[in-house]
Short mmCIF file of C-alpha atoms in Angstrom, two decimals:
data_model
loop_
_atom_site.label_atom_id
_atom_site.label_comp_id
_atom_site.label_asym_id
_atom_site.label_seq_id
_atom_site.Cartn_x
_atom_site.Cartn_y
_atom_site.Cartn_z
CA MET A 1 152.40 -163.78 197.62
CA LYS A 2 155.57 -162.84 199.47
CA VAL A 3 159.06 -164.01 198.48
CA THR A 4 162.12 -164.11 200.76
CA GLN A 5 165.50 -165.82 200.66
CA ARG A 6 168.38 -166.78 202.91
CA THR A 7 171.95 -167.95 202.18
CA VAL A 8 173.49 -170.70 204.30
CA ARG A 9 176.69 -172.75 204.33
CA LEU A 10 176.42 -176.54 204.15
CA GLY A 11 179.52 -178.29 205.48
CA LEU A 12 180.30 -181.88 204.54
CA ALA A 13 181.07 -184.48 207.18
CA GLU A 14 184.34 -185.05 205.31
CA PRO A 15 185.76 -183.68 202.06
CA LEU A 16 184.49 -185.44 198.95
CA ARG A 17 187.12 -186.05 196.27
CA ILE A 18 186.05 -186.76 192.71
CA SER A 19 188.15 -186.81 189.54
CA ARG A 20 187.95 -183.07 188.91
CA SER A 21 187.71 -181.50 192.39
CA VAL A 22 187.55 -181.79 196.16
CA MET A 23 184.59 -180.29 198.04
CA ALA A 24 184.37 -179.63 201.78
CA ALA A 25 181.36 -177.28 201.86
CA ARG A 26 178.73 -175.77 199.62
CA ASP A 27 176.67 -172.59 199.77
CA ALA A 28 172.92 -172.85 199.43
CA VAL A 29 170.16 -170.29 199.02
CA TRP A 30 166.76 -171.06 200.53
CA LEU A 31 163.76 -169.54 198.80
CA THR A 32 160.49 -169.11 200.71
CA ILE A 33 157.18 -168.20 199.07
CA GLU A 34 154.35 -167.27 201.43
CA HIS A 35 150.62 -167.23 200.69
CA GLN A 36 147.72 -166.98 203.14
CA GLY A 37 149.82 -168.06 206.10
CA GLN A 38 151.44 -171.03 204.38
CA ARG A 39 155.11 -171.18 203.37
CA GLY A 40 156.69 -173.17 200.58
CA HIS A 41 160.44 -173.74 200.49
CA GLY A 42 163.02 -174.49 197.84
CA GLU A 43 166.80 -174.74 197.79
CA VAL A 44 169.37 -173.79 195.16
CA VAL A 45 172.95 -174.88 195.80
CA ALA A 46 176.01 -173.18 194.41
CA SER A 47 178.11 -175.15 191.94
CA VAL A 48 181.53 -174.42 190.49
CA TYR A 49 180.85 -176.89 187.67
CA TYR A 50 177.63 -175.07 186.70
CA ARG A 51 179.31 -171.67 187.28
CA LEU A 52 176.72 -170.61 189.82
CA ASP A 53 177.70 -169.01 193.11
CA ALA A 54 175.50 -167.90 195.98
CA GLY A 55 175.66 -164.24 194.95
CA ALA A 56 174.43 -165.02 191.45
CA ILE A 57 171.69 -167.28 192.80
CA GLY A 58 170.49 -164.53 195.12
CA ARG A 59 170.39 -161.97 192.30
CA LEU A 60 168.50 -164.33 190.01
CA LEU A 61 165.93 -165.09 192.69
CA ARG A 62 165.44 -161.39 193.36
CA GLN A 63 164.92 -160.83 189.65
CA ALA A 64 162.31 -163.59 189.58
CA ALA A 65 160.45 -162.34 192.68
CA PRO A 66 158.42 -159.58 190.95
CA GLU A 67 157.22 -162.11 188.39
CA LEU A 68 156.17 -164.48 191.16
CA VAL A 69 154.26 -161.98 193.26
CA ARG A 70 152.16 -160.77 190.35
CA PHE A 71 150.30 -164.10 190.43
CA PRO A 72 147.27 -164.24 192.73
CA ASP A 73 148.11 -167.70 194.08
CA PRO A 74 150.81 -170.40 193.89
CA GLU A 75 148.68 -172.63 191.66
CA SER A 76 148.62 -170.09 188.83
CA ALA A 77 152.35 -169.41 189.28
CA LEU A 78 153.09 -173.13 189.08
CA ASP A 79 150.99 -173.42 185.92
CA ALA A 80 152.97 -170.55 184.39
CA LEU A 81 156.26 -172.23 185.28
CA ARG A 82 155.13 -175.49 183.72
CA ALA A 83 154.13 -173.61 180.58
CA GLY A 84 157.54 -171.93 180.36
CA ARG A 85 156.31 -168.43 181.19
CA LEU A 86 158.16 -168.33 184.52
CA PRO A 87 160.91 -167.58 185.53
CA PRO A 88 162.48 -165.02 183.13
CA ASP A 89 164.27 -166.31 180.03
CA GLY A 90 167.89 -167.20 180.68
CA THR A 91 167.34 -168.30 184.26
CA PRO A 92 169.70 -171.23 185.02
CA PRO A 93 168.00 -174.62 185.44
CA ALA A 94 169.05 -174.91 189.10
CA VAL A 95 167.27 -171.66 189.95
CA THR A 96 164.16 -172.71 188.04
CA ALA A 97 164.20 -176.00 189.95
CA GLY A 98 164.40 -174.17 193.29
CA ILE A 99 161.47 -171.91 192.40
CA GLU A 100 159.41 -174.88 191.28
CA SER A 101 160.25 -176.71 194.52
CA ALA A 102 158.97 -173.81 196.63
CA LEU A 103 155.79 -173.59 194.55
CA LEU A 104 155.13 -177.32 194.74
CA ASP A 105 155.69 -177.25 198.50
CA LEU A 106 153.33 -174.29 198.86
CA VAL A 107 150.61 -175.68 196.58
CA GLY A 108 150.73 -178.97 198.47
CA LYS A 109 150.43 -177.24 201.83
CA CYS A 110 147.61 -175.00 200.68
CA SER A 111 145.66 -177.99 199.39
CA ASP A 112 146.77 -180.36 202.20
CA VAL A 113 148.24 -182.79 199.68
CA PRO A 114 151.79 -184.22 199.43
CA VAL A 115 153.77 -183.37 196.32
CA HIS A 116 153.82 -186.96 195.04
CA ARG A 117 150.03 -186.88 194.84
CA LEU A 118 150.17 -183.60 192.94
CA LEU A 119 152.35 -185.54 190.48
CA GLY A 120 149.94 -188.44 190.17
CA THR A 121 151.44 -191.01 192.56
CA LEU A 122 149.12 -192.16 195.34
CA THR A 123 151.58 -194.18 197.44
CA PRO A 124 154.44 -192.25 199.08
CA PRO A 125 157.58 -193.21 197.12
CA ALA A 126 160.40 -195.02 198.90
CA ALA A 127 163.55 -196.41 197.30
CA ALA A 128 167.00 -197.72 198.11
CA THR A 129 169.52 -195.00 197.40
CA ALA A 130 173.14 -195.28 196.41
CA ARG A 131 175.69 -193.93 198.89
CA THR A 132 178.80 -192.31 197.48
CA ILE A 133 182.34 -193.33 198.34
CA GLY A 134 184.83 -190.73 197.12
CA ILE A 135 188.33 -191.16 195.76
CA VAL A 136 189.99 -192.45 198.93
CA PRO A 137 192.64 -195.13 199.60
CA PRO A 138 191.35 -198.69 199.13
CA ARG A 139 191.59 -199.59 202.79
CA ARG A 140 189.49 -196.60 203.77
CA ALA A 141 186.99 -197.31 200.99
CA GLY A 142 186.61 -200.86 202.28
CA ALA A 143 186.01 -199.64 205.82
CA GLN A 144 183.38 -197.17 204.58
CA ALA A 145 181.67 -199.85 202.50
CA ARG A 146 181.57 -202.26 205.44
CA ARG A 147 179.98 -199.63 207.68
CA LEU A 148 177.46 -198.56 205.05
CA ALA A 149 176.43 -202.14 204.31
CA ARG A 150 175.95 -202.70 208.04
CA ASP A 151 173.75 -199.58 208.19
CA GLY A 152 171.50 -200.94 205.46
CA PHE A 153 172.87 -199.52 202.20
CA SER A 154 172.47 -202.02 199.37
CA ILE A 155 173.81 -199.71 196.61
CA LEU A 156 177.22 -198.07 196.72
CA LYS A 157 178.53 -195.57 194.17
CA ILE A 158 182.30 -195.45 193.91
CA LYS A 159 184.03 -192.41 192.49
CA ALA A 160 186.81 -193.12 189.98
CA GLY A 161 189.19 -191.14 187.81
CA SER A 162 192.45 -191.36 189.76
CA PRO A 163 195.58 -190.49 187.76
CA ASP A 164 196.52 -194.17 188.01
CA PRO A 165 193.54 -196.36 187.02
CA GLU A 166 194.98 -199.18 189.10
CA ASP A 167 194.05 -197.12 192.17
CA ASP A 168 190.42 -197.15 191.04
CA LEU A 169 190.50 -200.89 190.52
CA ALA A 170 192.03 -201.43 193.95
CA ARG A 171 189.34 -199.24 195.53
CA VAL A 172 186.55 -201.19 193.84
CA ARG A 173 188.11 -204.51 194.86
CA ALA A 174 188.26 -203.35 198.46
CA VAL A 175 184.60 -202.30 198.37
CA ARG A 176 183.57 -205.57 196.73
CA VAL A 177 185.32 -207.60 199.46
CA ALA A 178 183.86 -205.44 202.25
CA ALA A 179 180.31 -205.42 200.84
CA PRO A 180 180.01 -208.57 198.73
CA HIS A 181 176.25 -208.34 198.29
CA ALA A 182 176.03 -204.63 197.42
CA ARG A 183 175.09 -203.34 194.02
CA LEU A 184 178.02 -201.21 192.82
CA LEU A 185 177.93 -198.20 190.53
CA LEU A 186 181.07 -196.47 189.22
CA ASP A 187 181.42 -192.77 188.43
CA PRO A 188 184.62 -191.40 186.84
CA ASN A 189 182.94 -188.00 186.23
CA GLY A 190 184.23 -187.93 182.65
CA ALA A 191 187.86 -188.59 183.57
CA TRP A 192 188.67 -191.28 180.99
CA SER A 193 189.71 -191.13 177.38
CA LEU A 194 188.01 -193.51 174.97
CA ARG A 195 191.08 -195.75 174.93
CA THR A 196 191.25 -195.84 178.72
CA ALA A 197 187.55 -196.63 179.00
CA GLU A 198 187.79 -199.47 176.49
CA GLY A 199 190.65 -200.98 178.49
CA LEU A 200 189.08 -200.56 181.91
CA LEU A 201 185.42 -201.45 181.39
CA PRO A 202 186.04 -205.22 180.95
CA ARG A 203 188.14 -205.23 184.11
CA PHE A 204 185.42 -203.49 186.10
CA ALA A 205 182.87 -205.90 184.64
CA GLU A 206 184.83 -208.73 186.28
CA LEU A 207 184.22 -206.98 189.62
CA GLU A 208 180.47 -207.03 188.97
CA ILE A 209 179.96 -203.30 188.59
CA GLU A 210 176.31 -202.74 187.69
CA ALA A 211 176.72 -199.58 185.59
CA VAL A 212 179.19 -196.77 184.87
CA GLU A 213 178.27 -193.09 184.81
CA GLN A 214 179.83 -190.74 182.26
CA PRO A 215 183.15 -192.51 181.70
CA LEU A 216 184.20 -190.09 178.93
CA ALA A 217 184.86 -186.37 179.12
CA PRO A 218 181.63 -184.49 178.33
CA GLY A 219 181.25 -182.68 175.05
CA ASP A 220 181.11 -185.62 172.64
CA PRO A 221 177.84 -187.47 173.24
CA GLU A 222 178.28 -189.37 169.98
CA ALA A 223 181.45 -190.96 171.35
CA LEU A 224 179.62 -191.84 174.55
CA ALA A 225 176.81 -193.48 172.56
CA ARG A 226 179.28 -195.47 170.46
CA LEU A 227 181.05 -196.66 173.60
CA ALA A 228 177.72 -197.68 175.15
CA GLY A 229 176.97 -199.76 172.06
CA ARG A 230 179.96 -202.02 172.65
CA SER A 231 180.58 -201.71 176.39
CA PRO A 232 180.37 -204.84 178.58
CA LEU A 233 178.74 -202.63 181.23
CA PRO A 234 175.70 -200.34 181.02
CA ILE A 235 176.67 -196.72 180.43
CA ILE A 236 174.72 -193.90 182.10
CA ALA A 237 175.05 -190.42 180.60
CA ASP A 238 175.35 -187.59 183.14
CA GLU A 239 177.33 -184.52 182.13
CA ASP A 240 176.44 -185.21 178.47
CA ALA A 241 172.72 -185.38 179.30
CA VAL A 242 171.75 -181.99 180.70
CA ASP A 243 168.33 -181.28 179.23
CA HIS A 244 165.49 -182.64 177.12
CA ASP A 245 167.35 -182.13 173.83
CA ASP A 246 170.36 -184.05 175.14
CA ALA A 247 168.10 -186.86 176.32
CA ARG A 248 166.43 -187.03 172.91
CA ARG A 249 169.82 -187.41 171.20
CA LEU A 250 170.87 -190.22 173.54
CA ALA A 251 167.57 -192.06 174.06
CA GLY A 252 167.98 -195.69 173.05
CA ARG A 253 171.72 -195.25 172.55
CA VAL A 254 172.96 -195.32 176.15
CA GLN A 255 171.63 -197.58 178.87
CA GLY A 256 170.77 -194.80 181.29
CA ILE A 257 170.41 -191.05 181.76
CA ASN A 258 171.14 -189.43 185.09
CA VAL A 259 168.50 -186.77 185.65
CA LYS A 260 169.31 -184.17 188.31
CA LEU A 261 166.67 -181.55 188.99
CA ALA A 262 169.31 -178.81 189.34
CA LYS A 263 170.71 -179.82 185.96
CA CYS A 264 167.54 -180.20 183.90
CA GLY A 265 165.39 -177.48 185.50
CA GLY A 266 163.20 -179.22 188.07
CA VAL A 267 160.44 -181.76 188.52
CA THR A 268 158.46 -180.82 185.40
CA ALA A 269 161.56 -181.06 183.21
CA ALA A 270 162.52 -184.37 184.80
CA LEU A 271 159.08 -185.83 184.11
CA ARG A 272 159.33 -184.78 180.47
CA ILE A 273 162.67 -186.56 180.14
CA ALA A 274 161.25 -189.66 181.85
CA GLU A 275 158.35 -189.66 179.39
CA LEU A 276 160.74 -189.20 176.47
CA ILE A 277 162.92 -192.19 177.28
CA ALA A 278 160.09 -194.50 178.40
CA GLY A 279 159.95 -197.54 176.16
CA THR A 280 163.46 -197.05 174.80
CA ALA A 281 166.49 -199.05 175.85
CA THR A 282 167.47 -196.13 178.10
CA GLU A 283 166.44 -196.13 181.74
CA LEU A 284 166.13 -193.32 184.25
CA MET A 285 168.57 -192.57 187.03
CA LEU A 286 167.71 -189.90 189.60
CA GLY A 287 170.80 -188.11 190.85
CA CYS A 288 171.55 -185.00 192.85
CA LEU A 289 174.11 -182.46 193.93
CA THR A 290 175.31 -182.29 197.51
CA ALA A 291 172.44 -180.47 199.19
CA SER A 292 170.26 -180.48 202.27
CA THR A 293 167.11 -182.56 202.70
CA LEU A 294 165.18 -179.56 201.36
CA GLY A 295 167.13 -179.70 198.10
CA ILE A 296 166.87 -183.48 197.73
CA ALA A 297 163.19 -183.88 198.68
CA PRO A 298 161.58 -182.97 195.32
CA ALA A 299 163.46 -185.78 193.58
CA VAL A 300 162.43 -188.29 196.25
CA HIS A 301 158.82 -187.62 195.27
CA LEU A 302 159.79 -189.05 191.84
CA ALA A 303 161.70 -192.04 193.20
CA ASP A 304 159.17 -194.62 192.03
CA ARG A 305 159.89 -193.73 188.40
CA ALA A 306 163.62 -194.58 188.18
CA ARG A 307 165.75 -197.72 187.96
CA TRP A 308 168.69 -196.18 189.78
CA ILE A 309 168.33 -193.81 192.73
CA ASP A 310 171.33 -191.73 193.81
CA LEU A 311 169.82 -189.26 196.27
CA ASP A 312 172.36 -189.15 199.07
CA GLY A 313 173.47 -185.50 198.90
CA HIS A 314 171.98 -184.73 202.32
CA LEU A 315 173.70 -187.76 203.84
CA LEU A 316 177.12 -186.28 203.07
CA LEU A 317 176.53 -183.25 205.31
CA ALA A 318 177.94 -182.81 208.79
CA ASP A 319 174.68 -181.27 209.97
CA ASP A 320 171.62 -181.37 207.73
CA PRO A 321 169.43 -178.34 208.61
CA TRP A 322 166.27 -180.07 207.36
CA THR A 323 164.68 -183.45 207.95
CA GLY A 324 161.88 -185.52 206.46
CA ILE A 325 163.17 -187.95 203.80
CA GLY A 326 165.31 -190.33 205.86
CA GLY A 327 168.13 -192.16 204.11
CA ASP A 328 170.39 -193.08 207.03
CA ASP A 329 169.27 -196.70 206.69
CA GLY A 330 169.84 -196.80 202.92
CA THR A 331 166.27 -195.91 201.94
CA VAL A 332 164.90 -192.48 201.09
CA ARG A 333 161.17 -192.03 201.53
CA VAL A 334 158.53 -189.34 201.64
CA SER A 335 155.60 -189.14 204.00
CA ARG A 336 151.92 -188.38 203.56
CA ASN A 337 152.46 -184.90 204.99
CA PRO A 338 151.43 -182.01 202.73
CA GLY A 339 153.90 -180.37 200.37
CA LEU A 340 157.43 -181.71 200.29
CA GLY A 341 156.98 -183.11 203.79
CA VAL A 342 160.22 -181.62 205.13
CA ARG A 343 160.75 -179.53 208.24
CA PRO A 344 163.63 -177.72 209.92
CA GLY A 345 166.00 -180.02 211.83
CA THR A 346 168.26 -179.29 214.76
CA ARG A 347 169.90 -176.36 212.94
CA GLY A 348 166.85 -175.44 211.01
CA SER A 349 165.16 -172.10 210.93
CA GLY A 350 163.70 -172.73 207.50
CA ASP A 351 160.48 -170.95 208.42
CA GLN A 352 162.49 -167.83 209.30
CA PRO A 353 164.48 -167.10 206.14
#
């Protein structure tokens, strides 16, 4: 097998403000694994929060390449990854997820099977996805919500965590008026203290918020679990639910866990978490980082397994270099095409890393 990589810049259509930062662009590294004329692709995006820049990603992928090429075929490499023998110990979860994505894509193409069938799902998954509205003035949030509802989005995720909580309430009210039939999720990205959360959650419940992601600062999952036990709204753990061990501690104690492939380590890790929480009072949310269609696609192949789908990272881009999972109409879907089912878009040169 042959391994190559390429670094690209993904610009957002407009800056996205959340409680802890503002993002206008993100670097991504595309990994390509080639075997017998077929190419499998994966994407790893840089993240300040996860302390992973494009240079580090590139070095880590180069370190993993010799391990990959020693396998005779992608099937045996994928088996080794699932068994924990690949990539090298200490590899960040996002990099592992990107390697697994490329292997899944390649195995699917070599066997002429879409990834969702490799994972045991016969029907191509399709699901309504949330669309994010950042921390913007209420009037602008309302205008965005009205446009998104008109385009077909039935779920809107509103970022919160303004210095003045009344701004967040005003933003949600504006969205509720503009999109009265939409399901609304709220995400403060850990910006609230326990006291603030206890004061605000009943007020957001009056606005018919469906669930709240990570209201408390990460680092104290016990406090998050206690809050979830008395909250008038379902609480979804995100930053406090990184991996399988975190999910085990919170299973049955929060109402949801947001699983992001870049956070937990990929499709295999996500499936293990889904199996862990099945049958508990905790339900699965599939989330993502801002990424291209290539980076989002592996999670879409799992979309039939989650209650909440938040896979809109590619929809935030000014120019997505890949295509194949839709989403512009509020629904992400995969096809019956082999592998991930994605292909280079107008910018794309994904087959020429």
